[in-house]
Amino acid sequence: MPENLKTMTDPHYIASAVALAAGTGWANYVSQLKEGKAFSWLEMLCHVGMSMFCGYAAFELSAWQGYPGEIAGCISGGAGYMGTRLLRIFEVVVMKKTGISKEDIKDA
């Protein structure tokens, strides 16, 4: 295992990255409120939870690629801010690369 990966598995790095993703996800939700969206506790919790998931996944992928903890944390924050949009972008890229169309998914 590369030395960088051993360091990145430290719980402090992981907790910091997930907390940063949660904070940026919350900031994204607040910006949606400023645009006129109605507040909902359930929606806020789901939004922040999905941001935490996306941030953690981005952190792990960044660590696996060998980025330093600080850079991986920044990528985690950006992924947390993007949240479900990041997952949608990933879905579109995979569908284009595999040649799957929306019609194919509807038939499944």
Backbone as a printed PyTorch tensor [residue, N CA C, xyz], in Angstrom:
tensor([[[  0.8570,  -1.1800,   0.0000],
         [  0.0000,   0.0000,   0.0000],
         [  0.9000,   1.2390,   0.0000]],

        [[  0.6370,   2.2030,  -0.8960],
         [  1.4420,   3.4250,  -0.9080],
         [  1.3380,   4.1720,   0.4200]],

        [[  2.4080,   4.8600,   0.7620],
         [  2.4490,   5.5840,   2.0450],
         [  1.3300,   6.6180,   2.1330]],

        [[  1.0350,   7.2840,   1.0270],
         [ -0.0270,   8.2940,   1.0170],
         [ -1.3740,   7.6760,   1.3860]],

        [[ -1.6400,   6.4700,   0.8920],
         [ -2.9160,   5.8100,   1.1740],
         [ -3.0200,   5.4300,   2.6440]],

        [[ -1.9010,   5.0410,   3.2610],
         [ -1.9180,   4.7210,   4.6900],
         [ -2.2880,   5.9570,   5.5070]],

        [[ -1.7360,   7.1050,   5.1240],
         [ -2.0280,   8.3460,   5.8320],
         [ -3.4800,   8.7620,   5.6190]],

        [[ -3.9930,   8.5720,   4.4220],
         [ -5.3370,   9.0270,   4.1000],
         [ -6.4150,   8.2120,   4.8110]],

        [[ -6.0780,   7.0200,   5.2810],
         [ -7.0680,   6.2290,   6.0090],
         [ -7.1780,   6.6780,   7.4660]],

        [[ -6.4010,   7.6470,   7.8680],
         [ -6.4960,   8.1980,   9.2170],
         [ -7.9010,   8.7750,   9.4050]],

        [[ -8.5990,   8.4080,  10.4750],
         [ -9.9730,   8.8870,  10.6810],
         [-10.1070,  10.4040,  10.6900]],

        [[ -9.0510,  11.1210,  11.0760],
         [ -9.1260,  12.5830,  11.0930],
         [ -9.2640,  13.1490,   9.6780]],

        [[ -8.5390,  12.5690,   8.7330],
         [ -8.6560,  13.0230,   7.3440],
         [-10.0630,  12.7390,   6.8120]],

        [[-10.5420,  11.5410,   7.0700],
         [-11.8580,  11.1520,   6.5670],
         [-12.9530,  12.0180,   7.1890]],

        [[-12.8830,  12.2110,   8.5070],
         [-13.8950,  13.0240,   9.1970],
         [-13.8670,  14.4650,   8.6960]],

        [[-12.6790,  14.9990,   8.4740],
         [-12.5640,  16.3780,   7.9780],
         [-13.1640,  16.5010,   6.5810]],

        [[-12.8770,  15.5320,   5.7230],
         [-13.4020,  15.5830,   4.3540],
         [-14.9230,  15.4710,   4.3490]],

        [[-15.4640,  14.5700,   5.1590],
         [-16.9160,  14.3900,   5.2060],
         [-17.5860,  15.6230,   5.8140]],

        [[-16.9720,  16.2070,   6.8360],
         [-17.5290,  17.4240,   7.4410],
         [-17.5050,  18.5880,   6.4490]],

        [[-16.4290,  18.6970,   5.6860],
         [-16.3520,  19.7510,   4.6720],
         [-17.4210,  19.5410,   3.5990]],

        [[-17.6190,  18.3030,   3.1790],
         [-18.6530,  18.0030,   2.1900],
         [-20.0420,  18.3300,   2.7440]],

        [[-20.2730,  18.0050,   4.0140],
         [-21.5680,  18.3160,   4.6340],
         [-21.7770,  19.8290,   4.7000]],

        [[-20.7320,  20.5520,   5.0580],
         [-20.8350,  22.0140,   5.1400],
         [-21.1010,  22.6590,   3.7920]],

        [[-20.4260,  22.1760,   2.7550],
         [-20.6640,  22.7550,   1.4300],
         [-22.0270,  22.3280,   0.8810]],

        [[-22.4690,  21.1250,   1.2440],
         [-23.8170,  20.7020,   0.8510],
         [-24.8740,  21.5580,   1.5170]],

        [[-24.6610,  21.8690,   2.7890],
         [-25.5850,  22.7550,   3.5010],
         [-25.5710,  24.1470,   2.8750]],

        [[-24.3860,  24.6370,   2.5060],
         [-24.2900,  25.9500,   1.8600],
         [-25.0460,  25.9550,   0.5380]],

        [[-24.9780,  24.8710,  -0.2040],
         [-25.7240,  24.7690,  -1.4490],
         [-27.2170,  24.8220,  -1.1710]],

        [[-27.6630,  24.1190,  -0.1260],
         [-29.0870,  24.1260,   0.2150],
         [-29.5410,  25.5300,   0.6150]],

        [[-28.7250,  26.2300,   1.3820],
         [-29.0560,  27.5960,   1.7930],
         [-29.1440,  28.5100,   0.5720]],

        [[-28.2550,  28.3140,  -0.3990],
         [-28.3280,  29.1440,  -1.6120],
         [-29.6170,  28.8720,  -2.3830]],

        [[-30.1110,  27.6270,  -2.3370],
         [-31.3910,  27.3240,  -2.9700],
         [-32.5370,  28.0020,  -2.2270]],

        [[-32.4250,  28.0940,  -0.9040],
         [-33.4410,  28.8010,  -0.1180],
         [-33.4700,  30.2820,  -0.4840]],

        [[-32.2980,  30.8510,  -0.7060],
         [-32.2110,  32.2680,  -1.0760],
         [-32.8790,  32.5180,  -2.4290]],

        [[-32.9050,  31.4840,  -3.2740],
         [-33.5270,  31.6220,  -4.5900],
         [-35.0400,  31.4430,  -4.5310]],

        [[-35.5860,  31.1800,  -3.3400],
         [-37.0270,  31.0970,  -3.1910],
         [-37.5920,  29.7200,  -2.9120]],

        [[-36.7420,  28.7170,  -2.7940],
         [-37.2240,  27.3740,  -2.5000],
         [-37.7310,  27.3150,  -1.0600]],

        [[-38.7910,  26.5620,  -0.8110],
         [-39.3570,  26.4340,   0.5380],
         [-38.4840,  25.5040,   1.3870]],

        [[-38.3550,  25.8350,   2.6720],
         [-37.5260,  25.0440,   3.5850],
         [-38.2560,  23.7750,   4.0060]],

        [[-37.5060,  22.6810,   4.0640],
         [-38.0170,  21.4050,   4.5540],
         [-36.8940,  20.7000,   5.3080]],

        [[-37.1800,  20.2960,   6.5420],
         [-36.1570,  19.6030,   7.3380],
         [-35.7210,  18.3170,   6.6560]],

        [[-36.6790,  17.5430,   6.1760],
         [-36.3630,  16.2730,   5.5360],
         [-35.5090,  16.4810,   4.2910]],

        [[-35.8950,  17.4520,   3.4830],
         [-35.1240,  17.7290,   2.2710],
         [-33.7170,  18.2080,   2.6130]],

        [[-33.5940,  19.0350,   3.6430],
         [-32.2750,  19.5070,   4.0450],
         [-31.3990,  18.3380,   4.5010]],

        [[-31.9560,  17.4470,   5.3180],
         [-31.1910,  16.2990,   5.8010],
         [-30.7900,  15.3770,   4.6500]],

        [[-31.6900,  15.1610,   3.7230],
         [-31.3690,  14.3360,   2.5540],
         [-30.2930,  14.9980,   1.6940]],

        [[-30.4150,  16.2970,   1.5250],
         [-29.4420,  17.0510,   0.7180],
         [-28.0470,  16.9720,   1.3450]],

        [[-27.9690,  17.2050,   2.6390],
         [-26.6760,  17.1610,   3.3360],
         [-26.1340,  15.7330,   3.3580]],

        [[-27.0080,  14.7550,   3.5700],
         [-26.5650,  13.3600,   3.5670],
         [-26.0010,  12.9380,   2.2220]],

        [[-26.6560,  13.3290,   1.1510],
         [-26.1630,  12.9970,  -0.1830],
         [-24.8470,  13.7210,  -0.4570]],

        [[-24.7220,  14.9410,   0.0350],
         [-23.4720,  15.6820,  -0.1190],
         [-22.3320,  14.9880,   0.6290]],

        [[-22.6390,  14.4720,   1.8080],
         [-21.6210,  13.7460,   2.5750],
         [-21.1770,  12.4940,   1.8150]],

        [[-22.1330,  11.7690,   1.2430],
         [-21.8030,  10.5780,   0.4630],
         [-20.9180,  10.9350,  -0.7280]],

        [[-21.3200,  11.9530,  -1.4840],
         [-20.5410,  12.3640,  -2.6630],
         [-19.1510,  12.8450,  -2.2720]],

        [[-19.0810,  13.5980,  -1.1770],
         [-17.7830,  14.0840,  -0.7030],
         [-16.8730,  12.9540,  -0.2660]],

        [[-17.4360,  11.9790,   0.4310],
         [-16.6290,  10.8420,   0.8720],
         [-16.1440,  10.0280,  -0.3180]],

        [[-17.0210,   9.7900,  -1.2790],
         [-16.6320,   9.0390,  -2.4740],
         [-15.5230,   9.7790,  -3.2310]],

        [[-15.6560,  11.0810,  -3.3670],
         [-14.6240,  11.8700,  -4.0520],
         [-13.3190,  11.8420,  -3.2780]],

        [[-13.4050,  11.8890,  -1.9460],
         [-12.2030,  11.8200,  -1.1170],
         [-11.4830,  10.4910,  -1.3230]],

        [[-12.2360,   9.3930,  -1.3020],
         [-11.6220,   8.0740,  -1.4800],
         [-11.0010,   7.9340,  -2.8700]],

        [[-11.6910,   8.4080,  -3.8930],
         [-11.1320,   8.3450,  -5.2470],
         [ -9.8840,   9.2120,  -5.3750]],

        [[ -9.9010,  10.3710,  -4.7370],
         [ -8.7280,  11.2510,  -4.7790],
         [ -7.5500,  10.6270,  -4.0450]],

        [[ -7.8120,  10.0140,  -2.9010],
         [ -6.7500,   9.3440,  -2.1460],
         [ -6.1910,   8.1710,  -2.9490]],

        [[ -7.0820,   7.4470,  -3.6020],
         [ -6.6640,   6.3100,  -4.4100],
         [ -5.7820,   6.7630,  -5.5750]],

        [[ -6.0630,   7.9700,  -6.1090],
         [ -5.2600,   8.5170,  -7.1970],
         [ -3.9210,   9.0680,  -6.7090]],

        [[ -3.7690,   9.1880,  -5.3870],
         [ -2.4880,   9.6270,  -4.8340],
         [ -2.3970,  11.1080,  -4.5200]],

        [[ -3.5350,  11.8150,  -4.5240],
         [ -3.5020,  13.2370,  -4.1890],
         [ -3.2090,  13.4080,  -2.7000]],

        [[ -2.5350,  14.4980,  -2.3310],
         [ -2.3180,  14.7740,  -0.9140],
         [ -3.6460,  15.0360,  -0.1980]],

        [[ -3.6570,  14.8720,   1.1150],
         [ -4.8770,  15.0250,   1.8990],
         [ -5.5590,  16.3630,   1.7210]],

        [[ -4.7810,  17.4260,   1.5980],
         [ -5.3630,  18.7610,   1.4590],
         [ -6.1110,  18.9010,   0.1340]],

        [[ -5.5190,  18.3710,  -0.9300],
         [ -6.1640,  18.4400,  -2.2460],
         [ -7.3940,  17.5360,  -2.2700]],

        [[ -7.2580,  16.3440,  -1.7120],
         [ -8.3990,  15.4150,  -1.6580],
         [ -9.5460,  16.0300,  -0.8570]],

        [[ -9.2170,  16.7550,   0.1950],
         [-10.2460,  17.4220,   0.9890],
         [-10.9560,  18.5130,   0.1960]],

        [[-10.1940,  19.2730,  -0.5900],
         [-10.8050,  20.3110,  -1.4330],
         [-11.7230,  19.6930,  -2.4840]],

        [[-11.2800,  18.5940,  -3.0790],
         [-12.1170,  17.8980,  -4.0580],
         [-13.3740,  17.3740,  -3.3750]],

        [[-13.2180,  16.9010,  -2.1510],
         [-14.3610,  16.4180,  -1.3710],
         [-15.3770,  17.5340,  -1.1280]],

        [[-14.8940,  18.7180,  -0.8010],
         [-15.7890,  19.8570,  -0.5900],
         [-16.5320,  20.2410,  -1.8570]],

        [[-15.8250,  20.2390,  -2.9760],
         [-16.4720,  20.5510,  -4.2520],
         [-17.5260,  19.5150,  -4.6210]],

        [[-17.2100,  18.2470,  -4.3790],
         [-18.1830,  17.1850,  -4.6580],
         [-19.3790,  17.3010,  -3.7240]],

        [[-19.1320,  17.7000,  -2.4770],
         [-20.2370,  17.8990,  -1.5400],
         [-21.1470,  19.0240,  -1.9790]],

        [[-20.5770,  20.0810,  -2.5110],
         [-21.3850,  21.2000,  -2.9930],
         [-22.2270,  20.7740,  -4.1920]],

        [[-21.6380,  19.9720,  -5.0740],
         [-22.3600,  19.5330,  -6.2640],
         [-23.4170,  18.4800,  -5.9340]],

        [[-23.1460,  17.6260,  -4.9430],
         [-24.1150,  16.6400,  -4.4820],
         [-24.6980,  15.7760,  -5.5820]],

        [[-26.0170,  15.8030,  -5.7140],
         [-26.6940,  14.9340,  -6.6740],
         [-26.3750,  15.3100,  -8.1200]],

        [[-26.0110,  16.5600,  -8.3610],
         [-25.6320,  16.9440,  -9.7270],
         [-24.3820,  16.1810, -10.1620]],

        [[-23.4580,  15.9510,  -9.2200],
         [-22.2530,  15.1870,  -9.5340],
         [-22.6220,  13.7580,  -9.9310]],

        [[-23.5620,  13.1560,  -9.2130],
         [-23.9970,  11.8020,  -9.5530],
         [-24.6670,  11.7710, -10.9200]],

        [[-25.4500,  12.7860, -11.2250],
         [-26.1250,  12.8560, -12.5290],
         [-25.1000,  12.9960, -13.6540]],

        [[-24.0730,  13.8170, -13.4550],
         [-23.0160,  13.9770, -14.4630],
         [-22.3230,  12.6380, -14.6870]],

        [[-22.0240,  11.9420, -13.5840],
         [-21.3830,  10.6330, -13.6760],
         [-22.2760,   9.6600, -14.4460]],

        [[-23.5660,   9.6900, -14.1770],
         [-24.5210,   8.8190, -14.8650],
         [-24.5240,   9.0920, -16.3660]],

        [[-24.5490,  10.3590, -16.7530],
         [-24.5780,  10.7200, -18.1700],
         [-23.2910,  10.2760, -18.8620]],

        [[-22.1510,  10.4720, -18.2160],
         [-20.8690,  10.0660, -18.8050],
         [-20.8330,   8.5560, -19.0140]],

        [[-21.2580,   7.7950, -18.0170],
         [-21.2590,   6.3330, -18.1410],
         [-22.2170,   5.8820, -19.2400]],

        [[-23.3930,   6.5080, -19.3080],
         [-24.3590,   6.1290, -20.3470],
         [-23.8120,   6.4160, -21.7430]],

        [[-23.1180,   7.5410, -21.9060],
         [-22.5660,   7.8740, -23.2270],
         [-21.4420,   6.9150, -23.5980]],

        [[-20.5950,   6.5870, -22.6290],
         [-19.4620,   5.7020, -22.9260],
         [-19.9060,   4.2810, -23.2060]],

        [[-20.9870,   3.8450, -22.5880],
         [-21.4770,   2.4760, -22.8020],
         [-22.4970,   2.3790, -23.9180]],

        [[-22.9750,   3.5240, -24.4090],
         [-23.9200,   3.5210, -25.5150],
         [-25.3530,   3.2150, -25.0780]],

        [[-25.6520,   3.3720, -23.8210],
         [-27.0070,   3.1190, -23.3080],
         [-27.8380,   4.3900, -23.5110]],

        [[-29.0440,   4.2130, -24.0260],
         [-29.9370,   5.3540, -24.2200],
         [-31.0360,   5.3410, -23.1670]],

        [[-31.7690,   6.4360, -23.0730],
         [-32.8840,   6.5230, -22.1220],
         [-33.9760,   5.4950, -22.4480]],

        [[-34.1670,   5.2200, -23.7110],
         [-35.1610,   4.2300, -24.1250],
         [-34.7910,   2.8440, -23.6300]],

        [[-33.4870,   2.5230, -23.6410],
         [-33.0380,   1.2220, -23.1560],
         [-33.3530,   1.0640, -21.6690]],

        [[-33.2300,   2.1360, -20.9230],
         [-33.4810,   2.0840, -19.4890],
         [-34.9780,   1.9370, -19.2150]],

        [[-35.8020,   2.6140, -20.0040],
         [-37.2620,   2.5240, -19.8190],
         [-37.7600,   1.1100, -20.0630]],

        [[-37.1390,   0.4080, -20.9960],
         [-37.5600,  -0.9560, -21.3210],
         [-37.1370,  -1.9610, -20.2620]],

        [[-36.1370,  -1.6370, -19.4720],
         [-35.6020,  -2.5940, -18.4840],
         [-36.4950,  -2.7790, -17.2920]]])
